[in-house]
Short mmCIF file of C-alpha atoms in Angstrom, two decimals:
data_model
loop_
_atom_site.label_atom_id
_atom_site.label_comp_id
_atom_site.label_asym_id
_atom_site.label_seq_id
_atom_site.Cartn_x
_atom_site.Cartn_y
_atom_site.Cartn_z
CA MET A 12 18.92 34.62 -9.71
CA PHE A 13 20.02 32.18 -6.99
CA GLU A 14 23.43 32.54 -5.43
CA THR A 15 24.51 28.97 -4.71
CA ARG A 16 27.48 30.10 -2.61
CA ARG A 17 25.17 30.88 0.27
CA ILE A 18 24.49 28.09 2.73
CA ARG A 19 20.79 28.95 2.90
CA THR A 20 20.42 28.69 -0.86
CA ARG A 21 22.23 25.37 -0.98
CA VAL A 22 20.00 23.98 1.78
CA LEU A 23 16.86 25.10 -0.05
CA LEU A 24 18.06 23.56 -3.30
CA GLN A 25 18.91 20.30 -1.51
CA VAL A 26 15.45 20.15 0.06
CA LEU A 27 13.81 20.89 -3.29
CA LEU A 28 15.79 18.21 -5.09
CA THR A 29 15.05 15.69 -2.34
CA VAL A 30 11.31 16.37 -2.60
CA LEU A 31 11.47 15.95 -6.39
CA VAL A 32 13.43 12.69 -6.19
CA VAL A 33 11.37 10.93 -3.49
CA PRO A 34 8.34 10.12 -5.74
CA PHE A 35 10.68 8.34 -8.18
CA VAL A 36 12.81 6.56 -5.59
CA PHE A 37 9.94 5.29 -3.43
CA PRO A 38 8.56 2.79 -6.03
CA LEU A 39 12.06 1.40 -6.56
CA VAL A 40 12.59 0.90 -2.83
CA ALA A 41 9.15 -0.72 -2.50
CA MET A 42 9.96 -3.03 -5.44
CA VAL A 43 13.22 -4.21 -3.88
CA GLN A 44 11.62 -4.67 -0.45
CA GLY A 45 8.72 -6.61 -1.94
CA SER A 46 11.08 -8.89 -3.85
CA LEU A 47 12.75 -9.92 -0.57
CA LYS A 48 9.56 -10.85 1.27
CA GLY A 49 8.70 -14.44 1.99
CA ALA A 50 11.66 -16.57 0.89
CA GLY A 51 14.05 -13.59 0.75
CA TRP A 52 16.98 -13.96 -1.64
CA ALA A 53 15.61 -17.35 -2.69
CA ASN A 54 13.07 -15.42 -4.78
CA TYR A 55 15.92 -14.28 -7.01
CA GLY A 56 17.25 -17.83 -7.14
CA THR A 57 13.89 -19.04 -8.41
CA VAL A 58 13.81 -16.40 -11.12
CA LEU A 59 17.41 -17.06 -12.15
CA SER A 60 16.71 -20.80 -12.34
CA LEU A 61 14.08 -20.21 -15.04
CA PRO A 62 15.44 -22.20 -18.03
CA LEU A 63 14.31 -19.60 -20.56
CA LEU A 64 15.95 -16.65 -18.79
CA PRO A 65 19.24 -16.60 -20.81
CA GLY A 66 17.22 -16.58 -24.03
CA PHE A 67 15.13 -13.68 -22.79
CA PHE A 68 18.26 -11.68 -21.99
CA ARG A 69 19.73 -12.52 -25.41
CA ASN A 70 16.58 -11.45 -27.26
CA SER A 71 16.39 -8.18 -25.33
CA ALA A 72 20.06 -7.48 -26.05
CA ILE A 73 19.60 -8.18 -29.77
CA ILE A 74 16.54 -5.94 -29.95
CA ALA A 75 18.25 -3.12 -28.05
CA ALA A 76 21.40 -3.30 -30.20
CA ALA A 77 19.43 -3.35 -33.46
CA VAL A 78 17.21 -0.45 -32.38
CA ILE A 79 20.24 1.61 -31.32
CA ALA A 80 21.97 0.99 -34.67
CA ILE A 81 18.89 1.89 -36.72
CA VAL A 82 18.07 4.97 -34.66
CA LEU A 83 21.64 6.32 -34.69
CA VAL A 84 22.01 5.92 -38.46
CA CYS A 85 18.61 7.41 -39.29
CA THR A 86 18.86 10.17 -36.68
CA MET A 87 22.30 11.46 -37.58
CA THR A 88 21.69 11.39 -41.33
CA ALA A 89 18.31 13.10 -40.87
CA ALA A 90 19.82 15.74 -38.57
CA PHE A 91 22.57 16.40 -41.11
CA GLY A 92 20.06 16.77 -43.91
CA PHE A 93 17.63 18.95 -41.99
CA SER A 94 20.35 21.20 -40.59
CA LYS A 95 23.11 21.51 -43.20
CA LEU A 96 21.87 20.38 -46.62
CA HIS A 97 19.83 22.45 -49.03
CA ILE A 98 16.72 20.32 -49.50
CA ARG A 99 13.50 21.70 -50.92
CA GLY A 100 10.69 21.60 -48.35
CA LYS A 101 12.88 20.24 -45.57
CA GLU A 102 11.17 22.38 -42.92
CA PHE A 103 7.80 20.95 -43.91
CA PHE A 104 9.13 17.39 -43.61
CA PHE A 105 10.81 18.22 -40.31
CA TRP A 106 7.60 19.50 -38.75
CA LEU A 107 5.74 16.55 -40.23
CA LEU A 108 8.23 14.31 -38.43
CA LEU A 109 7.71 16.19 -35.19
CA ALA A 110 3.95 15.78 -35.57
CA CYS A 111 4.54 12.06 -34.97
CA LEU A 112 5.48 12.94 -31.38
CA THR A 113 1.85 13.83 -30.71
CA LEU A 114 0.67 10.28 -31.41
CA PRO A 115 0.61 7.95 -28.39
CA GLY A 116 1.93 4.48 -29.03
CA VAL A 117 -1.37 2.84 -28.07
CA VAL A 118 -3.12 4.49 -31.03
CA LEU A 119 -0.71 2.76 -33.41
CA LEU A 120 -1.23 -0.78 -32.07
CA ALA A 121 -4.06 -1.72 -34.45
CA PRO A 122 -2.35 -0.53 -37.68
CA LEU A 123 0.98 -1.94 -36.52
CA PHE A 124 -0.61 -5.33 -35.84
CA ALA A 125 -2.27 -5.35 -39.26
CA THR A 126 1.00 -4.39 -40.98
CA VAL A 127 3.12 -6.91 -39.09
CA THR A 128 0.76 -9.81 -39.81
CA ARG A 129 0.44 -8.85 -43.48
CA VAL A 130 4.20 -8.81 -44.10
CA GLY A 131 4.65 -12.07 -42.19
CA ALA A 132 6.79 -10.64 -39.40
CA TYR A 133 4.50 -11.70 -36.56
CA ASN A 134 6.29 -13.54 -33.73
CA SER A 135 9.72 -12.35 -34.86
CA ILE A 136 12.01 -9.85 -33.16
CA TRP A 137 11.77 -7.57 -36.21
CA ALA A 138 8.14 -6.98 -35.32
CA VAL A 139 9.45 -5.20 -32.22
CA ILE A 140 12.71 -3.75 -33.56
CA LEU A 141 11.30 -1.72 -36.44
CA PRO A 142 8.30 -0.13 -34.63
CA VAL A 143 10.37 0.70 -31.54
CA ALA A 144 13.07 2.30 -33.70
CA ALA A 145 10.50 4.25 -35.71
CA LEU A 146 8.87 5.60 -32.55
CA GLN A 147 12.25 6.81 -31.24
CA ILE A 148 13.45 8.63 -34.36
CA PRO A 149 11.28 11.81 -34.21
CA PHE A 150 12.46 12.80 -30.74
CA THR A 151 16.10 11.83 -31.29
CA THR A 152 16.12 13.75 -34.59
CA LEU A 153 14.90 16.83 -32.75
CA LEU A 154 17.75 16.50 -30.23
CA ALA A 155 20.38 15.83 -32.88
CA ARG A 156 19.28 18.64 -35.17
CA ASN A 157 19.53 21.19 -32.37
CA PHE A 158 23.07 19.99 -31.74
CA VAL A 159 24.08 19.98 -35.41
CA ASP A 160 22.73 23.53 -35.83
CA GLY A 161 25.51 24.65 -33.49
CA ILE A 162 28.28 23.27 -35.72
CA PRO A 163 29.76 26.11 -37.83
CA ASN A 164 29.00 25.86 -41.53
CA GLU A 165 32.56 26.99 -42.23
CA LEU A 166 33.86 23.56 -41.15
CA LEU A 167 31.69 21.81 -43.70
CA GLU A 168 32.55 24.31 -46.41
CA ALA A 169 36.26 23.82 -45.71
CA ALA A 170 35.81 20.08 -46.14
CA ARG A 171 34.09 20.64 -49.50
CA VAL A 172 36.90 22.95 -50.60
CA ASP A 173 39.35 20.17 -49.80
CA GLY A 174 37.44 17.88 -52.15
CA ALA A 175 35.24 15.94 -49.72
CA ASN A 176 31.82 14.97 -51.01
CA THR A 177 28.68 14.95 -48.89
CA VAL A 178 29.22 11.42 -47.56
CA ARG A 179 32.82 12.04 -46.58
CA THR A 180 31.90 15.38 -45.00
CA PHE A 181 29.25 13.64 -42.93
CA TRP A 182 31.52 10.77 -41.85
CA TYR A 183 34.79 12.59 -41.19
CA VAL A 184 33.56 16.02 -40.04
CA LEU A 185 30.05 15.79 -38.64
CA VAL A 186 30.15 12.40 -36.89
CA PRO A 187 33.26 13.12 -34.75
CA LEU A 188 31.78 16.46 -33.67
CA THR A 189 28.43 14.94 -32.66
CA ARG A 190 29.73 12.21 -30.33
CA PRO A 191 28.27 13.88 -27.18
CA ILE A 192 24.71 13.91 -28.52
CA MET A 193 25.18 10.42 -29.99
CA ALA A 194 26.13 9.15 -26.53
CA ALA A 195 23.01 10.73 -25.04
CA ILE A 196 20.84 9.21 -27.76
CA LEU A 197 22.46 5.80 -27.22
CA VAL A 198 21.60 5.80 -23.51
CA LEU A 199 18.08 7.08 -24.11
CA VAL A 200 17.31 4.57 -26.86
CA PHE A 201 18.82 1.68 -24.89
CA ILE A 202 16.59 2.43 -21.90
CA ASN A 203 13.45 2.67 -24.03
CA SER A 204 14.18 -0.41 -26.15
CA TRP A 205 15.23 -2.61 -23.21
CA ASN A 206 12.11 -1.66 -21.24
CA GLU A 207 9.72 -2.17 -24.17
CA PHE A 208 6.81 -4.28 -22.94
CA LEU A 209 3.62 -3.58 -24.89
CA LEU A 210 4.90 -4.39 -28.39
CA ALA A 211 6.83 -7.41 -27.10
CA LEU A 212 3.70 -8.71 -25.38
CA LEU A 213 1.61 -8.18 -28.52
CA PHE A 214 3.96 -9.49 -31.21
CA LEU A 215 6.13 -12.12 -29.49
CA GLN A 216 4.12 -15.19 -28.60
CA THR A 217 6.65 -18.04 -28.29
CA PRO A 218 9.31 -18.16 -25.53
CA ASP A 219 12.09 -18.44 -28.13
CA HIS A 220 11.45 -14.86 -29.21
CA GLN A 221 10.23 -13.21 -26.00
CA THR A 222 12.18 -10.60 -24.07
CA ILE A 223 13.23 -10.09 -20.47
CA THR A 224 10.35 -7.70 -19.77
CA LEU A 225 7.91 -10.61 -20.20
CA VAL A 226 9.49 -12.75 -17.47
CA PRO A 227 7.05 -11.63 -14.71
CA GLN A 228 4.12 -13.18 -16.59
CA TYR A 229 5.57 -16.65 -15.92
CA PHE A 230 4.85 -16.15 -12.20
CA VAL A 231 1.28 -14.93 -12.70
CA GLY A 232 -1.50 -17.22 -13.87
CA GLN A 233 -4.97 -18.49 -13.14
CA TYR A 234 -3.80 -20.49 -10.13
CA ASN A 235 -0.55 -18.71 -9.38
CA ASN A 236 0.14 -15.11 -8.44
CA ASP A 237 3.48 -14.92 -6.65
CA GLN A 238 4.11 -11.20 -6.41
CA THR A 239 7.49 -11.67 -4.71
CA LYS A 240 8.80 -13.53 -7.78
CA VAL A 241 7.25 -10.91 -10.05
CA LEU A 242 9.05 -8.13 -8.19
CA ALA A 243 12.31 -10.09 -8.19
CA ALA A 244 12.00 -10.51 -11.96
CA ALA A 245 11.32 -6.78 -12.29
CA VAL A 246 14.47 -5.96 -10.32
CA LEU A 247 16.59 -8.25 -12.50
CA THR A 248 15.05 -6.70 -15.60
CA ALA A 249 15.91 -3.19 -14.44
CA LEU A 250 19.50 -3.96 -13.40
CA PRO A 251 21.09 -3.70 -16.90
CA VAL A 252 19.42 -0.33 -17.47
CA VAL A 253 20.55 1.02 -14.09
CA ILE A 254 24.11 -0.20 -14.63
CA ALA A 255 24.25 1.23 -18.16
CA TYR A 256 22.94 4.60 -17.02
CA ILE A 257 25.39 4.82 -14.10
CA ALA A 258 28.29 3.90 -16.39
CA LEU A 259 27.30 6.40 -19.10
CA GLN A 260 25.69 9.05 -16.92
CA ARG A 261 28.26 11.77 -17.56
CA TYR A 262 28.10 11.25 -21.34
CA PHE A 263 24.31 11.32 -21.25
CA GLU A 264 24.13 14.53 -19.25
CA ARG A 265 26.93 16.16 -21.26
CA GLY A 266 25.21 15.37 -24.54
CA LEU A 267 21.81 16.67 -23.44
CA ALA A 268 23.36 19.82 -21.93
CA ALA A 269 25.38 20.49 -25.08
CA GLY A 270 22.31 20.00 -27.25
CA ALA A 271 20.27 22.36 -25.09
CA LEU A 272 22.95 25.05 -25.09
CA LYS A 273 23.50 24.83 -28.81
#
């Protein structure tokens, strides 16, 4: 076991962490440097002057907010049911849910496209919201259930003794105690939903419904391939995610650590 009080150990840990971080930081630095080549900051001005940009931001924000709401409601109710309620065959359904984690998203594109076109949701933001939310729920349910397992059953039994039904027990007892893991899930789902590209590219065809992740395609075409504008658009797309993570970093780490310990 490492003794972090020693200077030598701290130096070794610092070197190890630096080596692990460099592969992730290098592409970000290269992206920012590439976005400033040629016209420099004027590249960002060109991207910001795109008339459709505010609509792209709005659509991405709507999709992210809707996905977060759906995932939080489904995840917390599912975690409560799998962990604290007596439901016949719940372990079978839980492992069936976890089996969905083994399916890559690309495999689901064909059936998703067929389903979306059949129900008439093609070229609407719901064609992105519902699949993205569904793909998030198995993993977030796993995180939330591990956290809920650590909540003493005596608290829930005391609420029932006081006359609270299942809904009131969930809302007034479980939800306040699970705020750390809910914060972690919120950050995780926001990052994934804001950065969604493949489903948005497949299902959103008109600019009125497209998201911010599709902005770079407006600077790439048959006779135009301005990589500096593409990189500038990528930087602007990533800024909300970076800001949100920095602002909620401590809640995200606290929630994941609490879920792991529990």
